[in-house]
Short mmCIF file of C-alpha atoms in Angstrom, two decimals:
data_model
loop_
_atom_site.label_atom_id
_atom_site.label_comp_id
_atom_site.label_asym_id
_atom_site.label_seq_id
_atom_site.Cartn_x
_atom_site.Cartn_y
_atom_site.Cartn_z
CA MET A 1 129.07 71.31 143.22
CA LYS A 2 128.51 70.34 146.82
CA ARG A 3 125.92 67.69 145.91
CA PHE A 4 128.44 66.09 143.70
CA TYR A 5 130.96 65.95 146.53
CA LEU A 6 128.24 64.43 148.96
CA TYR A 7 127.47 61.87 146.39
CA LEU A 8 131.15 61.03 146.18
CA LEU A 9 131.42 61.09 149.86
CA SER A 10 128.56 58.43 150.15
CA LEU A 11 130.19 56.20 147.63
CA ILE A 12 133.39 56.20 149.41
CA SER A 13 131.81 55.50 152.80
CA LYS A 14 131.59 51.81 151.90
CA ARG A 15 135.39 51.70 151.99
CA ASN A 16 137.50 51.67 155.09
CA SER A 17 137.65 54.79 157.46
CA ASP A 18 141.31 55.73 156.67
CA LYS A 19 140.64 56.27 152.88
CA ARG A 20 137.29 57.90 153.59
CA THR A 21 138.93 60.31 156.06
CA ASN A 22 141.62 61.22 153.61
CA PHE A 23 139.23 61.79 150.74
CA THR A 24 136.93 63.72 153.03
CA MET A 25 139.73 66.07 153.79
CA ALA A 26 140.77 66.59 150.14
CA ILE A 27 137.18 67.36 149.24
CA MET A 28 136.86 70.01 152.07
CA SER A 29 140.06 71.71 150.95
CA LYS A 30 138.89 71.79 147.48
CA THR A 31 135.63 73.22 148.14
CA PHE A 32 136.94 75.84 150.33
CA GLU A 33 139.31 77.02 147.56
CA THR A 34 136.59 77.12 145.00
CA GLU A 35 134.24 79.05 147.21
CA ASN A 36 136.85 81.64 148.15
CA ARG A 37 137.22 82.48 144.44
CA LEU A 38 133.60 83.22 143.98
CA PRO A 39 132.36 86.81 144.54
CA ASN A 40 129.67 87.37 147.26
CA ILE A 41 126.48 88.76 145.68
CA VAL A 42 123.43 90.66 146.91
CA GLY A 43 121.17 90.12 143.89
CA SER A 44 118.54 92.39 142.37
CA GLY A 45 115.37 92.57 144.38
CA SER A 46 117.24 91.73 147.49
CA LYS A 47 117.56 94.21 150.66
CA PHE A 48 120.12 93.58 153.38
CA VAL A 49 120.08 95.52 156.50
CA GLY A 50 123.21 95.00 158.57
CA ASP A 51 126.96 94.85 158.55
CA ILE A 52 129.00 92.42 155.96
CA GLU A 53 132.49 91.51 156.43
CA THR A 54 134.24 89.39 153.64
CA ASN A 55 137.67 88.16 152.77
CA GLY A 56 136.65 88.20 149.10
CA ASP A 57 134.98 90.42 146.56
CA LEU A 58 131.36 91.41 146.86
CA ARG A 59 128.86 92.44 144.21
CA VAL A 60 125.66 94.45 145.08
CA ASP A 61 122.80 94.76 142.53
CA GLY A 62 120.10 95.01 145.43
CA ILE A 63 119.92 97.17 148.41
CA ILE A 64 122.33 97.39 151.46
CA GLU A 65 121.77 99.37 154.60
CA GLY A 66 124.80 99.04 156.70
CA ASN A 67 128.67 98.74 156.76
CA ILE A 68 130.78 96.83 154.43
CA LYS A 69 134.27 95.60 155.16
CA SER A 70 136.19 93.64 152.33
CA GLN A 71 139.63 92.54 151.79
CA GLY A 72 138.79 92.43 148.08
CA LYS A 73 136.80 94.54 145.64
CA VAL A 74 133.33 96.00 146.08
CA VAL A 75 131.12 96.36 142.96
CA LEU A 76 127.89 98.34 143.10
CA GLY A 77 125.87 97.63 140.10
CA SER A 78 123.82 100.39 138.27
CA GLY A 79 120.50 99.06 139.78
CA GLY A 80 122.03 98.78 143.25
CA SER A 81 122.04 100.97 146.26
CA ILE A 82 124.22 101.14 149.40
CA LYS A 83 123.73 103.54 152.38
CA GLY A 84 126.50 103.12 154.99
CA THR A 85 130.21 102.77 155.11
CA ILE A 86 132.66 100.84 152.78
CA LYS A 87 136.11 99.76 153.84
CA CYS A 88 137.85 97.84 150.94
CA VAL A 89 140.82 97.52 148.69
CA SER A 90 139.06 98.81 145.59
CA ALA A 91 135.59 99.64 144.57
CA GLU A 92 133.48 100.36 141.29
CA ILE A 93 130.25 102.31 141.66
CA SER A 94 127.63 102.46 139.11
CA GLY A 95 124.63 102.82 141.35
CA ASN A 96 123.53 104.98 144.27
CA PHE A 97 125.82 105.39 147.19
CA GLU A 98 125.36 107.49 150.40
CA GLY A 99 127.75 107.32 153.03
CA LYS A 100 131.42 106.98 153.78
CA VAL A 101 134.01 105.13 151.87
CA GLU A 102 137.61 104.13 152.63
CA ILE A 103 139.45 102.74 149.73
CA SER A 104 143.07 101.63 150.00
CA GLU A 105 143.68 101.43 146.14
CA LEU A 106 141.24 102.54 143.42
CA LEU A 107 137.73 104.00 143.52
CA SER A 108 136.01 104.12 140.18
CA LEU A 109 132.75 106.21 139.84
CA LYS A 110 131.05 104.98 136.53
CA ALA A 111 128.86 107.37 134.43
CA SER A 112 125.55 106.03 135.90
CA SER A 113 126.75 106.50 139.54
CA VAL A 114 125.45 108.95 142.17
CA PHE A 115 127.79 109.24 145.08
CA LYS A 116 126.90 111.34 148.19
CA GLY A 117 129.17 111.38 151.06
CA GLU A 118 132.83 111.37 152.04
CA MET A 119 135.60 109.25 150.46
CA THR A 120 139.28 108.62 151.39
CA VAL A 121 141.00 107.12 148.47
CA ASN A 122 144.50 106.43 147.09
CA LYS A 123 143.25 106.85 143.40
CA LEU A 124 140.10 108.06 142.01
CA SER A 125 138.46 107.68 138.65
CA ILE A 126 135.43 109.55 137.72
CA GLU A 127 133.64 109.05 134.32
CA PRO A 128 131.87 111.85 132.62
CA GLY A 129 128.16 111.82 133.79
CA ALA A 130 128.74 110.60 137.40
CA LYS A 131 127.34 112.67 140.05
CA PHE A 132 129.52 113.37 143.04
CA ILE A 133 128.30 115.34 145.99
CA GLY A 134 130.49 115.35 149.02
CA SER A 135 134.29 115.49 150.08
CA CYS A 136 137.35 113.71 148.99
CA VAL A 137 140.68 113.10 150.79
CA MET A 138 143.47 111.71 148.63
CA ALA A 139 145.67 109.39 150.77
CA ASP A 140 148.57 106.94 150.06
CA ASN A 141 148.32 103.19 150.87
CA GLY A 142 149.13 103.75 154.58
CA GLY A 143 146.15 106.04 155.17
CA VAL A 144 148.18 109.16 155.64
CA ARG A 145 146.66 112.23 154.14
CA SER A 146 148.67 113.88 151.09
CA GLN A 147 149.96 117.42 152.01
CA PRO A 148 149.64 120.07 149.40
CA ALA A 149 153.28 121.14 147.93
CA ASP A 150 154.94 124.19 149.46
CA ASN A 151 155.20 126.83 146.84
CA LYS A 152 157.71 129.02 148.53
CA LYS A 153 160.67 130.06 146.58
CA ALA A 154 164.14 130.12 148.04
#
């Protein structure tokens, strides 16, 4: 896609500079919009060590050792592995996870998932067959822990 834009840019460069500048700005804004809609991917066979911060979604089919902060959804594929922390809006885990998660909306543990660690979530979905070893704190969207109902009779 970028090659196509560069090709168009080279064709336009023969025209006057005002038209080229306007066209370049239009191409840059279009490219930025398109790239923001695409998920970030750590593919199978890849290993990433370090922290990741993204405004979009992230799909992990490889290995990550580090912290992830996303303003979108994090998907851990069945062949993927994450060791670290995840802070995001929602997450779907099918692979191996070890660490701590803070999810402001929904965490979904699929049947093939192995989760070891701590989670703070608003909503939790666990499919039959998923393995969960650790602790869970249910919180509302503001991050305030839910308190158990008081069972005292008046």
